Structure formats: C-alpha cells, structure tokens
Amino acid sequence: MSKKIKIIVAKPGLDGHDRGAKLLARIFAEAGMEVVYTGLRQTPEMIVATALQEDADVVGLSSLSGVHNYFFPRVAELMKEKGLTDVLLVGGGIIPQEDYDSLKASGMDGIFGPGTPTTEIVKFIEDNVRKKK
Amino acid sequence: MFDEKLLGKIKAGKEKWEQGSVAKTIAKSPERRKEFTTISGTPVERLYTPLDIQGMDYDRDLGFPGEFPYTRGVQPTMYRGRYWTMRQYAGFGSAKDTNARYRYLLQQGQTGLSVAFHLPTQAGYDSDHPLSMGEVGKVGVAIDSIEDLKVLFDGIPLDKVTTSMTINAAATVLLAMYLSIAEEQGVPWDKVGGTVQNDVLKEIICRGQYVYPPKPTMRLTVDLIEFCQKNVPRWNTISISGYHIRESGATAAQEMAFTIADGIAYAQACVDRGMPVDSFGPRLSFFFNAFTNVLEEVAKFRAGRRYWAKVMKERFGAKDPRSMMLRYHVQTGGVTLTAQQPLNNIVRVALQTYATALGGAQSLHTNSYDEALCLPTQQAVTVALRTQQIVAEESGATDTIDPLAGCYYVEAMTDKIEAEIDEYIKKIDAMGGTLTAIEQGYIQKEIQNSSYRFQKEIESGERVYVGINKYTMEEPPPEGLLKVDMSVGEIEAAKLKKLRAERDQAKWKAALDNLKKVSQTDENVMPAVIEAVKAKATVGEICDVWRDVFGEYRPKEFV
C-alpha cells in the first residue's frame, strides 16, 4: 500500500479568488490525498517553506489575477534552490495558453486553465507524482 | 387573488391534464430528465398555474413601482424615465492608461465611471511594497497617492459624472482623495455623486481583500457612512455586495440572503453608533450578480427588493420610503464565462443583461467575452457596452415596468426565494448575527457546499455547459489578448520615491501623527484622513497607521 500523496494548495500574491483552490482542496482530499491549504497572500518563500516543512509530494498554485508569469517561475526557482526537485509543481487559474510553454520551461510540471475537469487534474497528479521521485 | 371556485376548477383541470395528456405523452416519449432544476439547484415544476400563487395578495406582496414593498421596482416610472446607468468596471496599468480608457468609454455613451484598483491599493499596500511584486497595474489601476488619482480623473469633471470605486478596507482613503480632487476642481461636496463599495464583511466571507479584523474595519465603514451623511449627501456610502458571494459558488437565494445579512449588520452598526435609521438608510446601496437563468434572476431581484423593504421598515423602524428601497448595481456573472469558444460568452452576457433589465436594476456592468482569458481588450469592452445598449434600446424590455409580474412561475419563484432568504436570516439571527456566522465559517461553508455541488453536476454531465461538457471542439489558441506591461511596477516605484522626497515632510508627519491619535479614540477618522491625503500620505502609509492601531486580520480557513 503506497503512502498518501501530500499536496500543498497555495494562493500566491494578493489574489482573493479562492473558489477554485478551495474546491480542489476538497476534491484532492476525496481522492485520498492529504491536503494542506495555505490560505491567501502567500509569498513564494512562504509556499516553499510550507512544502519543506510538510514534506509535500505536490505543490499546487492557483492564480486568477494575471500574476502567474511572476509567481509560478519564482516558486519553481526557490524549490530548485531548496532541493525540492522531486516535488511535483502544478498550477491553474486564468492562464492564457500562450503562457504555457514558458511556464513549463521555468519548471512547472502541469498547467490547468479554466474549465479543466477536476478529474483530469487528479489523474495528472496521480500519474506524475512518483515519476518525479 | 383568485376565488375558491376558480382554483377548484383549475385544480381539477390540472389533475385531468396530468393523468391524461401528460401521461399519454410521457408514455410515448419520456421527458429529458426526472427532475428539472435551476442553476441554483431549485426544483422547477412542469407547469405553474394560479394554484402556485394562490396565497398572493396583490397589495401586500406586489404593490406599485416606487411604493412599498417595491417588488415591482424602486422608481414609479423605471426605465420609461431613464435607463439604468451603464457603468463598465475598468482599470489597468497606470492612472494615465486608465484615464484614456475612461475617456473612450464616456465618448461611446457610457454614463458613469467605475474604478478597478489594482490589488495592492485594495489591500492597503503601496506599489513598491514586497507583497505588491508582480501585481502592480494588473487587475486594476495603480493608485498610491492623490497625485495618481488626479491623473486618473484628468479632464473628467466630477460634477458631471458619478463614479463608483471598488474599494473596501481602504475606502476612507480613496474617498478622501476623491473629495479633495473635487475640491480642487471647484466642485462642492454636495454636488459630488458616486459610490464606494466599503463592504468589508464580504471581503472576509469570500473576496479576500481584507486588512483589519472585523470590528475595527466595521468602525471605518461606519465612519465613512456617518461622514457622508453630514457632508456628501449624494454619495452612496456602501455597496453591499452579493456579486462576489455568487461568484464564489452561492446559489441565487444564498447570494441575496447573505447580502441582506451583511446589510442588516451594517444598518445595526450605524444604529449602534447613534444614527437614526432614516439618516443613513437612503444611501445604502447594493451590488448583485446576474447569471444566465433569466427567470430565476428576475425572481431573485424581486424577492430581494421585497425582503429588504420589510427589514428596513419592520426591523429598523424606517419611515422614509427611500430607506426601504433596494437600489442596486449589477455585474453579469464573471464565473459563467468560458475560456472555451469565448465568443459564446457574448450570448451569455446578453441573456444576463436581459435578466437585469427585467429585474429592475439601477446600474449595470456587462462583462467582456474574453474575460476568462485575460483583462478585456477594447473590442471586447465595446461589444459588452453595446449589449447593454441593444437590450435598452431594441428589446422592448424597458418600455413597461416589471413585465414578468403575474407570471405564475416568476411569482412562485419570487416567493420561494424570499422564503429561503427568510430562513437564512432567522438562522443567522439565532447564531448571534452575521459577524458570528462569519467567524464560525457558517456562511463560507454554505457557499462552498453549493460550489462543490455545481462542480459535480458539471463533471457528471448532469448539467450542460456549452463548450465545457457538451458541444466541445478543438480551437486554435486565442490571439490578441490584452497584456499589461510589466514595467508599470518600476514606473510606479520611481514615482513613489519622488513623491516621498518632494512632499512637505513636516506637514506629512503631522498629518499621520494626528490620524494615529484620532484612530485611537472614538472620533470619526474622515477629517484626519482627508488631511493626510492632502499632505500626500500614500495609501500604504495611511493603512499602516491602522495596521499599528487595529492589528491585521488573518482569517481561519474553512475547507
């Protein structure tokens, strides 16, 4: 029996749109994951510190205020710095497709835009979390 | 409304119809589903008849437009007199960029302004604060000081337009700046009209732009209401908002119920301050959402008007009819828009606009079709504004008042939503009031449960969403999206550095010291805030004074 997947659901920056983050926190828990929801107003440093402290397998970022191009690569960079290279890093929100490539190049493992079924996100995490290890 | 004999006849007729025609048809071809529900999950019957509104009393429940209980509208002539105010929420980049968009919108026939501030301003930080990194000029315009606001309204006479400002925890600061600019333009305060959102409770419930704990932040809210009542009589001192409650997942009835619960909390806070209800009641305004289920939305607006009128009259003892009127702005549902096949959103917004017109709103923002992708482009904003103009000028919905009154379904739905509102208000009262219900996470959890239910319905295919779970298609990635220049952050930081170096230091320090002193007493803070903004204190500096005095709010998370 493999150990439960532990996921940090985080809201970087000042963005207050947390409907998606809270919904996913519930869906992840239902899918058998252990979920830590950070709440709002997290700096990249705070998110990475939580991931370290919680010994997380996955970090999920949610951003709907157009700041993903700033925050997502910054979290990816800090995770590399702290040696969290085996932690799966995913993000979602109002993210135009044209940004996907550069975000992936910066170290994001998966990006999910508006309208993505939650089942697809859960499956992606389950399929990829061990590959990183 | 209906005599017993007629009702008996209808009842018998309906039974016969169900057992005869309906049963025969269903035997041949069943209905599309077992149970029909609105997008809020409310059951919808096959047919509505007088039987569903047999308890209705025309005088008591509907009355006449402009008269208690305002079910049919708050003005006697509604849109036969004047259309709703067409007010597009806009703001991005620097004050100069946004000023150009405002001038464009006014030129295109928009009749009021609505300022979107970037998140740092909303959260009470300056553009050069570490938490503002990446956010400057993103979802709104960057305003740090009175100098920025001056540029924002350059060439726009403040006695000719009304301005709505979406600002909550820092509402006193932005209003102080606005009033100071009006003064400089030579416009007396009693000629200045507009709205500040000033609704801090829904920030805690669902929108996230809180700064201070509930009690001190409510004090600032009431300070503003009290100050305007004495000095800025045409100002809408608060816009009690259900919009974001709905966006975060609430049903139509929950949106109205929790907004009214917030409204009761504000009215009570003003009464507790010693203000007579009719001194502040007429300037309370509201803000709601409009989804695509037209008839349910219309019922929601009608139920809300009737319920609020009774709250003000019966609970607070209002005598002035204006205190009892639920006057409101609407924004079409942002969360109803899809990134998939974005042009379909134009149709959604048109239906939502139609619902708003049939529902009797006082002002409206229509969303742009590209908003599930980015901030709206000029082309998309223009289509959104034209949608309002088409509904107003071409659809005919504006030629008679409350045209859906008497419709069995809409009246039954109005009653049902009102009953649901009443149930929530009673429950919240029993818990000890709105603040307690928020602190315990009750309201937040109710909203989250609805959001979860809706998501499950979409994913199971039980509820169809075009382009999401039905009629999907491959599309090329969208092009020509609006991009905000990342350099706005540096430009704003440089401007702040210059402002801080060049302002009169002694005057600035004295103003902030005085603000701190006043904030530690029960005195109204507004005069001290006005003095501070005139001394060029920034939004962040003023909000920091209160962070010192009041502390900062960290919510419990309920997931």
XYZ file of C-alpha atoms in Angstrom:
692
model
C 0.000 0.000 0.000
C 1.616 3.255 -1.088
C 1.672 6.252 1.196
C -0.922 9.019 0.776
C 0.006 11.811 -1.639
C 0.551 15.032 0.283
C -0.362 18.225 -1.576
C 0.014 21.897 -0.680
C -2.692 24.071 -2.255
C -1.414 27.643 -2.287
C -2.608 31.113 -3.286
C 0.392 33.275 -4.180
C 0.188 37.072 -4.018
C -2.774 39.290 -3.186
C -5.332 37.481 -5.363
C -8.502 36.706 -3.413
C -10.202 34.342 -5.892
C -10.147 31.138 -3.878
C -13.212 29.277 -5.153
C -11.077 27.003 -7.317
C -8.392 26.437 -4.685
C -10.921 25.501 -2.013
C -12.889 23.290 -4.357
C -9.756 21.437 -5.423
C -8.641 21.056 -1.812
C -11.883 19.175 -1.198
C -11.610 17.127 -4.401
C -7.997 16.143 -3.627
C -8.986 15.056 -0.134
C -11.810 12.964 -1.594
C -9.316 11.387 -3.982
C -7.397 10.176 -0.920
C -4.709 12.848 -0.773
C -3.569 14.666 2.338
C -4.226 18.360 1.724
C -2.719 21.480 3.281
C -4.448 24.701 2.179
C -2.291 27.769 2.834
C -4.974 30.451 2.607
C -4.415 33.755 0.803
C -1.475 36.150 0.486
C 1.390 33.735 0.302
C 4.818 34.822 -0.883
C 6.844 32.277 -2.888
C 9.112 31.964 0.163
C 6.154 31.084 2.410
C 4.854 28.482 -0.046
C 8.217 26.749 -0.414
C 8.773 26.835 3.358
C 5.387 25.104 3.832
C 6.285 22.489 1.212
C 9.573 21.786 3.011
C 8.053 21.686 6.459
C 5.167 19.450 5.404
C 7.393 17.179 3.331
C 4.941 17.584 0.458
C 4.802 15.475 -2.688
C 2.948 18.086 -4.710
C 2.616 21.871 -4.721
C -0.471 23.299 -6.455
C -0.619 27.038 -7.185
C -3.785 28.953 -8.031
C -3.769 32.386 -9.631
C -6.580 34.329 -11.274
C -5.197 37.855 -11.217
C -2.741 37.613 -14.108
C 0.372 37.299 -11.978
C 1.232 33.674 -12.807
C 4.152 34.725 -15.006
C 5.723 36.353 -11.971
C 4.839 33.929 -9.180
C 4.947 30.463 -10.767
C 8.563 30.650 -12.034
C 9.633 32.213 -8.735
C 8.200 29.267 -6.757
C 9.829 26.827 -9.208
C 13.185 28.547 -8.804
C 13.011 28.555 -4.995
C 12.012 24.890 -4.955
C 15.090 24.033 -7.007
C 17.225 26.118 -4.652
C 15.878 24.234 -1.631
C 16.426 20.879 -3.308
C 12.710 20.108 -3.767
C 13.348 18.720 -7.240
C 11.264 15.601 -6.578
C 8.159 17.616 -5.698
C 5.554 17.861 -8.457
C 4.675 21.501 -9.199
C 1.351 22.313 -10.863
C -0.689 25.479 -11.308
C -4.037 26.691 -12.536
C -6.276 29.713 -12.964
C -6.848 32.359 -15.614
C -3.770 31.443 -17.627
C -3.710 32.035 -21.366
C -2.436 29.114 -23.428
C 0.309 31.274 -24.898
C 1.980 31.318 -21.461
C 2.037 27.517 -21.037
C 5.364 26.898 -22.776
C 7.364 29.482 -20.854
C 5.819 28.370 -17.554
C 6.720 24.741 -18.267
C 10.232 25.784 -19.253
C 10.547 27.540 -15.892
C 9.872 24.290 -14.041
C 6.092 23.881 -13.856
C 5.090 20.251 -14.421
C 1.472 20.949 -15.342
C -0.787 23.938 -16.088
C -4.587 23.798 -15.998
C -6.749 26.536 -17.482
C -10.396 27.443 -16.848
C -12.892 24.653 -17.484
C -10.475 21.786 -16.824
C -12.341 18.847 -15.242
C -11.047 18.225 -11.729
C -10.772 14.511 -12.576
C -8.139 15.417 -15.165
C -6.099 17.301 -12.558
C -6.327 14.445 -10.035
C -5.270 11.947 -12.699
C -2.332 14.085 -13.777
C -1.100 14.275 -10.193
C -1.533 10.563 -9.558
C 0.208 9.661 -12.814
C 3.145 12.005 -12.373
C 3.850 12.322 -8.675
C 6.013 9.188 -8.465
C 7.832 9.885 -11.727
C 9.470 12.878 -10.095
C 10.905 10.751 -7.294
C -56.129 36.906 -5.989
C -58.258 34.006 -7.174
C -61.616 32.850 -5.862
C -62.055 29.351 -4.482
C -64.327 28.257 -7.265
C -61.852 29.132 -9.967
C -58.996 27.486 -8.062
C -61.034 24.318 -7.660
C -61.702 24.258 -11.372
C -58.024 24.730 -12.193
C -57.014 22.035 -9.739
C -59.386 19.545 -11.270
C -58.318 20.563 -14.769
C -54.656 20.174 -13.918
C -55.168 16.698 -12.494
C -57.063 15.659 -15.570
C -54.352 17.062 -17.792
C -51.611 15.264 -15.855
C -53.365 11.940 -15.854
C -54.495 12.307 -19.444
C -52.467 14.267 -21.968
C -49.245 14.337 -19.958
C -49.264 10.689 -19.003
C -50.012 9.672 -22.580
C -47.168 11.803 -23.958
C -44.673 10.610 -21.379
C -45.566 7.006 -22.095
C -44.594 7.587 -25.716
C -41.567 9.810 -25.122
C -40.266 10.476 -21.628
C -39.172 13.921 -20.529
C -35.489 14.873 -20.870
C -34.863 14.249 -17.184
C -36.552 13.088 -13.991
C -36.081 16.316 -12.095
C -35.624 19.763 -13.543
C -33.724 22.354 -11.504
C -32.426 25.872 -11.948
C -28.688 26.501 -11.982
C -29.074 27.090 -8.229
C -30.495 23.615 -7.799
C -34.053 24.781 -7.122
C -36.662 22.299 -8.445
C -38.699 23.519 -11.402
C -42.220 22.131 -11.984
C -43.607 21.117 -15.338
C -46.249 23.817 -15.227
C -47.182 26.724 -12.991
C -50.767 27.844 -12.591
C -52.730 30.126 -10.260
C -52.552 27.236 -7.778
C -48.889 28.038 -7.160
C -49.587 31.627 -6.146
C -52.987 31.225 -4.528
C -51.809 32.940 -1.338
C -50.685 36.029 -3.194
C -52.184 39.341 -2.125
C -51.549 41.949 -4.792
C -51.411 44.971 -2.491
C -49.357 43.275 0.186
C -46.923 41.324 -1.997
C -46.533 43.353 -5.183
C -47.941 46.846 -4.887
C -46.879 49.515 -7.349
C -43.475 50.619 -8.638
C -41.902 53.214 -6.382
C -44.100 52.113 -3.493
C -43.736 49.648 -0.626
C -42.817 46.781 -0.781
C -41.063 47.726 -4.037
C -41.381 44.233 -5.526
C -42.130 45.842 -8.891
C -39.300 48.365 -8.788
C -37.969 51.279 -6.773
C -38.985 54.088 -9.128
C -42.514 54.956 -10.283
C -41.571 55.075 -13.974
C -38.447 52.887 -14.027
C -36.806 52.715 -17.494
C -39.603 54.709 -19.131
C -37.963 57.667 -17.415
C -34.286 56.829 -17.803
C -32.338 53.638 -18.485
C -30.093 52.114 -15.854
C -26.644 53.675 -15.605
C -24.267 51.886 -17.965
C -21.155 51.638 -15.889
C -18.239 49.493 -17.028
C -15.729 48.499 -14.334
C -12.336 49.416 -15.739
C -8.779 49.949 -14.652
C -5.352 48.651 -15.609
C -1.754 49.812 -15.720
C -1.059 53.370 -14.681
C -3.536 56.173 -13.976
C -2.722 57.597 -17.384
C -3.572 54.358 -19.242
C -6.874 54.077 -17.413
C -7.765 57.750 -17.911
C -7.566 57.109 -21.662
C -9.943 54.094 -21.337
C -12.424 56.217 -19.305
C -12.460 58.964 -21.879
C -13.045 56.348 -24.587
C -15.937 54.773 -22.662
C -17.589 58.144 -21.971
C -17.264 59.009 -25.651
C -19.005 55.728 -26.543
C -22.057 56.619 -24.480
C -21.190 55.161 -21.093
C -22.938 57.185 -18.406
C -20.901 56.558 -15.254
C -17.394 55.549 -14.229
C -16.341 52.535 -12.222
C -12.795 52.313 -10.939
C -10.993 48.977 -10.700
C -7.998 49.414 -8.411
C -5.085 47.029 -8.565
C -4.808 44.604 -5.646
C -2.081 46.478 -3.728
C -4.359 49.534 -3.386
C -7.254 47.272 -2.356
C -5.115 45.516 0.246
C -3.663 48.798 1.524
C -0.118 48.475 0.184
C 1.933 50.860 -1.935
C 3.167 49.747 -5.343
C 6.718 49.293 -4.029
C 5.760 47.041 -1.092
C 7.225 43.500 -1.272
C 3.710 41.987 -1.359
C 2.895 44.145 -4.406
C 5.540 42.451 -6.525
C 4.046 41.251 -9.791
C 0.631 42.788 -9.019
C 1.165 46.429 -9.978
C -1.379 47.616 -12.546
C -2.605 44.043 -13.123
C -6.282 43.705 -12.292
C -6.808 47.401 -11.883
C -5.167 50.760 -11.902
C -2.208 51.523 -9.612
C -3.167 54.346 -7.233
C -0.740 55.179 -4.438
C -1.382 58.836 -3.737
C -3.658 61.760 -4.505
C -1.316 62.628 -7.378
C -2.231 59.355 -9.140
C -5.957 59.884 -8.625
C -5.632 63.384 -10.092
C -4.187 61.891 -13.283
C -6.946 59.257 -13.323
C -9.670 61.943 -13.462
C -7.791 64.407 -15.615
C -10.250 66.172 -17.925
C -13.259 64.455 -16.333
C -15.475 66.951 -14.464
C -16.576 65.367 -11.194
C -19.869 67.277 -11.117
C -20.868 65.744 -14.473
C -20.163 62.045 -13.897
C -20.821 59.751 -10.988
C -18.012 57.426 -10.003
C -18.144 54.042 -8.359
C -14.984 52.880 -6.621
C -14.421 49.241 -5.769
C -12.523 49.828 -2.582
C -13.312 48.349 0.797
C -10.819 48.198 3.668
C -9.199 51.384 2.299
C -12.466 53.069 1.254
C -11.998 56.054 3.571
C -8.613 56.800 1.967
C -9.802 56.738 -1.631
C -12.944 58.721 -0.834
C -10.776 61.323 0.917
C -8.654 61.616 -2.229
C -11.712 61.862 -4.476
C -13.279 64.607 -2.351
C -10.017 66.541 -2.292
C -9.794 66.415 -6.092
C -13.401 67.570 -6.399
C -12.485 70.484 -4.172
C -9.549 71.342 -6.433
C -11.850 71.203 -9.480
C -14.111 73.676 -7.676
C -16.934 71.136 -7.268
C -18.631 71.424 -3.861
C -19.116 68.153 -1.977
C -22.884 68.329 -2.149
C -22.622 68.147 -5.950
C -20.393 65.065 -5.901
C -22.100 61.740 -6.601
C -20.870 58.185 -6.618
C -20.330 55.048 -4.619
C -17.630 53.350 -2.604
C -18.009 49.626 -2.094
C -16.952 49.885 1.573
C -18.318 46.371 2.239
C -15.667 44.706 4.355
C -17.753 41.747 5.534
C -17.949 40.126 2.127
C -14.157 40.558 1.827
C -13.879 38.257 4.815
C -16.582 35.908 3.523
C -15.267 35.463 0.014
C -13.363 38.229 -1.771
C -10.143 38.261 0.234
C -9.243 41.967 0.201
C -9.497 42.433 3.966
C -6.888 44.259 6.018
C -8.177 44.699 9.580
C -10.155 42.499 11.973
C -13.962 42.658 11.691
C -14.683 45.152 14.498
C -12.197 47.956 13.646
C -12.783 47.549 9.922
C -16.549 47.936 10.559
C -15.734 51.110 12.505
C -14.044 52.591 9.407
C -17.069 51.582 7.332
C -19.431 53.372 9.691
C -17.125 56.420 9.969
C -17.421 56.853 6.220
C -21.204 56.419 6.251
C -21.557 58.958 9.054
C -19.224 61.491 7.446
C -21.012 61.367 4.093
C -24.422 61.630 5.664
C -23.330 65.018 7.044
C -21.065 66.266 4.242
C -21.572 64.397 0.960
C -25.322 63.845 0.765
C -25.387 62.395 -2.773
C -22.790 59.723 -2.061
C -23.754 56.049 -1.852
C -21.807 55.231 1.266
C -21.683 51.486 0.786
C -22.415 48.945 -1.895
C -23.402 45.814 -0.013
C -22.266 43.114 -2.349
C -23.700 39.762 -3.250
C -21.790 39.704 -6.511
C -18.695 38.032 -5.096
C -20.734 35.735 -2.875
C -22.389 34.370 -6.022
C -19.094 34.227 -7.906
C -17.597 32.098 -5.170
C -20.324 29.499 -5.584
C -23.517 30.612 -3.807
C -26.971 29.950 -5.218
C -29.247 32.834 -6.228
C -31.118 32.671 -2.920
C -27.900 32.441 -0.892
C -26.496 35.439 -2.748
C -29.498 37.518 -1.736
C -29.740 36.079 1.786
C -26.110 36.592 2.780
C -26.042 40.072 1.252
C -29.105 41.054 3.237
C -27.479 39.520 6.332
C -24.479 41.809 5.727
C -26.853 44.731 5.158
C -28.525 44.073 8.499
C -25.102 44.046 10.203
C -24.169 47.431 8.688
C -27.520 49.008 9.474
C -27.279 47.738 13.041
C -23.727 49.121 13.362
C -24.970 52.555 12.252
C -27.881 52.422 14.685
C -25.471 51.422 17.441
C -23.403 54.490 16.545
C -26.469 56.542 17.357
C -27.520 57.378 13.802
C -31.299 57.434 13.134
C -32.160 54.801 10.522
C -33.548 57.321 8.049
C -30.347 59.375 8.200
C -28.242 56.644 6.583
C -30.820 54.219 5.117
C -31.428 56.087 1.858
C -27.701 55.994 0.952
C -27.201 52.255 1.401
C -26.833 50.609 -1.996
C -26.352 47.054 -3.188
C -24.494 45.076 -5.819
C -25.625 41.773 -7.309
C -24.733 39.194 -9.907
C -26.766 38.105 -12.919
C -26.458 34.568 -14.252
C -27.911 33.134 -17.437
C -31.110 31.590 -15.999
C -33.147 34.725 -16.732
C -36.325 33.871 -14.846
C -34.585 32.784 -11.669
C -32.545 36.003 -11.652
C -35.634 38.156 -12.107
C -37.297 36.353 -9.201
C -34.182 36.874 -7.064
C -34.190 40.631 -7.634
C -37.903 40.926 -6.913
C -37.647 38.803 -3.759
C -34.657 40.832 -2.554
C -36.470 44.134 -3.018
C -39.485 42.931 -1.102
C -37.483 41.410 1.731
C -35.143 44.384 2.236
C -38.092 46.804 2.322
C -39.616 44.776 5.137
C -36.294 44.546 7.008
C -35.882 48.311 6.980
C -39.488 49.043 7.838
C -40.205 46.350 10.389
C -36.836 45.550 11.923
C -35.271 49.015 11.887
C -38.430 51.134 12.001
C -37.607 53.187 8.903
C -40.214 55.816 7.988
C -38.542 57.370 4.930
C -39.517 55.288 1.871
C -36.032 55.805 0.414
C -34.584 53.828 3.340
C -36.643 50.825 2.244
C -35.562 50.764 -1.381
C -33.146 48.100 -2.502
C -31.218 50.135 -5.072
C -28.548 48.097 -6.786
C -25.843 47.753 -9.366
C -25.455 44.502 -11.290
C -22.494 42.872 -12.920
C -23.046 39.942 -15.224
C -21.587 36.675 -13.953
C -17.831 36.507 -14.436
C -17.785 32.897 -13.398
C -20.315 31.965 -16.088
C -17.845 32.853 -18.835
C -15.828 30.149 -20.536
C -12.318 30.240 -21.933
C -13.568 27.689 -24.469
C -15.246 29.185 -27.564
C -15.116 32.653 -25.971
C -17.479 34.296 -28.470
C -20.296 32.237 -26.902
C -19.902 34.474 -23.877
C -21.464 37.353 -25.803
C -24.724 35.386 -25.808
C -24.456 34.582 -22.098
C -23.881 38.240 -21.280
C -26.829 39.272 -23.466
C -29.176 36.941 -21.554
C -27.795 38.183 -18.246
C -28.314 41.758 -19.380
C -31.886 40.929 -20.311
C -32.417 39.415 -16.846
C -31.008 42.574 -15.283
C -33.342 44.781 -17.312
C -36.394 42.643 -16.493
C -35.284 42.594 -12.859
C -35.177 46.379 -12.476
C -31.536 47.284 -11.677
C -30.269 50.854 -11.297
C -26.910 50.284 -12.950
C -25.058 47.563 -14.835
C -21.607 46.377 -15.826
C -21.542 43.826 -18.624
C -18.526 41.528 -18.800
C -16.463 41.177 -21.913
C -16.362 37.886 -23.785
C -12.604 37.460 -23.317
C -12.525 37.723 -19.511
C -11.951 34.028 -18.858
C -8.688 34.578 -20.733
C -7.358 37.987 -19.749
C -8.313 41.567 -18.909
C -10.720 42.754 -21.593
C -9.482 44.216 -24.842
C -11.037 47.416 -26.166
C -13.006 45.492 -28.798
C -14.494 43.152 -26.202
C -15.378 46.054 -23.890
C -17.148 47.793 -26.753
C -19.279 44.717 -27.530
C -20.156 44.461 -23.827
C -21.317 48.077 -23.704
C -23.244 47.681 -26.977
C -25.018 44.653 -25.459
C -26.499 46.929 -22.808
C -27.455 49.491 -25.402
C -29.184 46.869 -27.570
C -31.177 45.489 -24.640
C -32.090 49.010 -23.522
C -32.956 50.436 -26.927
C -34.101 47.482 -29.038
C -35.521 44.675 -26.890
C -38.594 46.474 -25.589
C -37.920 45.146 -22.073
C -37.587 48.732 -20.898
C -40.933 50.026 -22.109
C -43.156 48.636 -19.383
C -42.350 48.135 -15.715
C -41.678 44.704 -14.202
C -43.125 42.901 -17.226
C -42.888 39.441 -15.656
C -45.132 40.235 -12.692
C -48.118 37.933 -12.614
C -46.246 35.194 -14.430
C -47.164 32.141 -12.330
C -43.648 30.764 -12.468
C -41.842 34.016 -11.684
C -44.215 34.874 -8.840
C -43.892 31.365 -7.368
C -40.104 31.540 -7.685
C -40.078 35.006 -6.103
C -41.985 33.614 -3.112
C -39.708 30.601 -2.886
C -36.515 32.679 -2.909
C -37.957 35.083 -0.363
C -38.804 32.159 1.916
C -35.257 30.850 1.567
C -33.821 34.293 2.402
C -36.037 34.460 5.464
C -34.929 31.027 6.618
C -31.249 32.036 6.382
C -31.792 35.359 8.165
C -33.593 33.606 11.017
C -30.828 31.036 11.282
C -28.126 33.733 11.300
C -30.037 35.760 13.897
C -30.262 32.666 16.084
C -26.499 32.167 15.773
C -25.969 35.663 17.180
C -25.809 37.677 13.991
C -23.818 37.990 10.796
C -20.403 38.533 12.379
C -20.737 35.389 14.453
C -21.955 33.414 11.446
C -18.867 34.568 9.529
C -16.490 33.892 12.400
C -17.862 30.370 12.717
C -17.454 29.843 8.981
C -21.146 29.090 8.552
C -21.691 31.393 5.576
C -18.410 30.369 3.942
C -19.254 26.666 4.277
C -22.746 27.095 2.847
C -21.233 28.788 -0.202
C -18.544 26.139 -0.617
C -21.092 23.353 -0.488
C -23.036 24.976 -3.324
C -19.855 25.458 -5.340
C -18.991 21.779 -4.847
C -22.472 20.615 -5.853
C -22.341 22.688 -9.034
C -18.896 21.353 -10.000
C -20.094 17.782 -9.524
C -23.122 18.428 -11.722
C -20.893 19.772 -14.474
C -18.428 16.912 -14.272
C -21.119 14.246 -14.248
C -22.711 15.881 -17.259
C -25.950 16.239 -15.315
C -25.871 19.981 -16.029
C -24.875 21.061 -19.511
C -22.345 23.809 -20.025
C -21.785 24.569 -23.677
C -18.157 24.296 -24.690
C -17.225 22.671 -21.372
C -19.068 19.336 -21.201
C -21.078 19.392 -24.434
C -20.535 20.779 -27.930
C -16.808 20.984 -27.295
C -14.374 21.488 -30.145
C -10.716 21.885 -30.933
C -9.722 25.523 -31.207
C -6.529 27.373 -32.000
C -5.155 29.320 -29.022
C -6.739 32.787 -28.819
C -4.768 35.708 -30.134
C -4.573 39.433 -29.443
C -5.102 39.221 -25.675
C -4.503 42.289 -23.546
C -1.104 42.296 -21.851
C -0.209 44.670 -19.056
C 3.289 45.997 -19.361
C 5.425 44.533 -16.545
C 7.360 47.817 -16.350
C 4.409 49.570 -14.649
C 5.846 48.308 -11.349
C 9.142 50.116 -11.841
C 7.487 53.308 -13.055
C 5.164 53.397 -10.035
C 8.055 52.714 -7.645
C 10.030 55.606 -9.143
C 7.017 57.918 -8.848
C 6.628 56.984 -5.185
C 10.290 57.658 -4.479
C 9.957 61.112 -5.987
C 6.723 61.852 -4.100
C 8.255 60.845 -0.784
C 11.329 63.012 -1.395
C 9.469 66.105 -2.540
C 6.477 66.391 -0.218
C 6.452 68.721 2.806
C 7.870 66.328 5.428
C 6.685 68.249 8.495
C 3.141 68.539 7.182
C 3.113 64.864 6.162
C 4.351 63.670 9.551
C 1.946 65.887 11.497
C -0.974 64.573 9.437
C -0.084 60.920 10.031
C 0.532 61.541 13.750
C -2.854 63.184 14.025
C -4.509 60.293 12.158
C -2.996 57.844 14.601
C -4.192 59.877 17.571
C -7.728 60.160 16.218
C -7.850 56.459 15.334
C -7.110 55.579 18.952
C -10.237 57.461 20.050
C -13.883 57.071 19.006
C -13.742 60.182 16.850
C -14.643 59.922 13.155
C -11.412 59.398 11.189
C -12.527 61.006 7.916
C -11.303 64.585 8.542
C -7.892 63.257 9.586
C -7.731 61.007 6.509
C -8.541 63.958 4.258
C -5.770 65.961 5.895
C -3.355 63.052 5.396
C -4.099 62.528 1.697
C -3.734 66.277 1.102
C -0.329 66.087 2.808
C 0.450 63.414 0.185
C 0.480 60.462 2.536
C 0.156 57.293 0.450
C -2.474 54.548 0.648
C 0.109 52.214 2.184
C 1.255 54.725 4.781
C -2.269 55.500 5.937
C -3.221 51.819 6.047
C -0.037 51.123 8.029
C -1.142 53.586 10.704
C -4.237 51.446 11.168
C -2.268 48.196 10.990
C -0.469 49.612 14.029
C -3.598 50.676 15.858
C -6.043 47.907 14.834
C -3.807 44.959 14.003
C -4.085 42.810 10.883
C -6.700 40.196 10.114
C -5.764 36.580 9.440
C -8.860 34.525 8.710
C -9.468 30.972 9.781
C -9.709 28.851 6.653
C -12.742 26.643 6.281
C -12.097 23.967 3.670
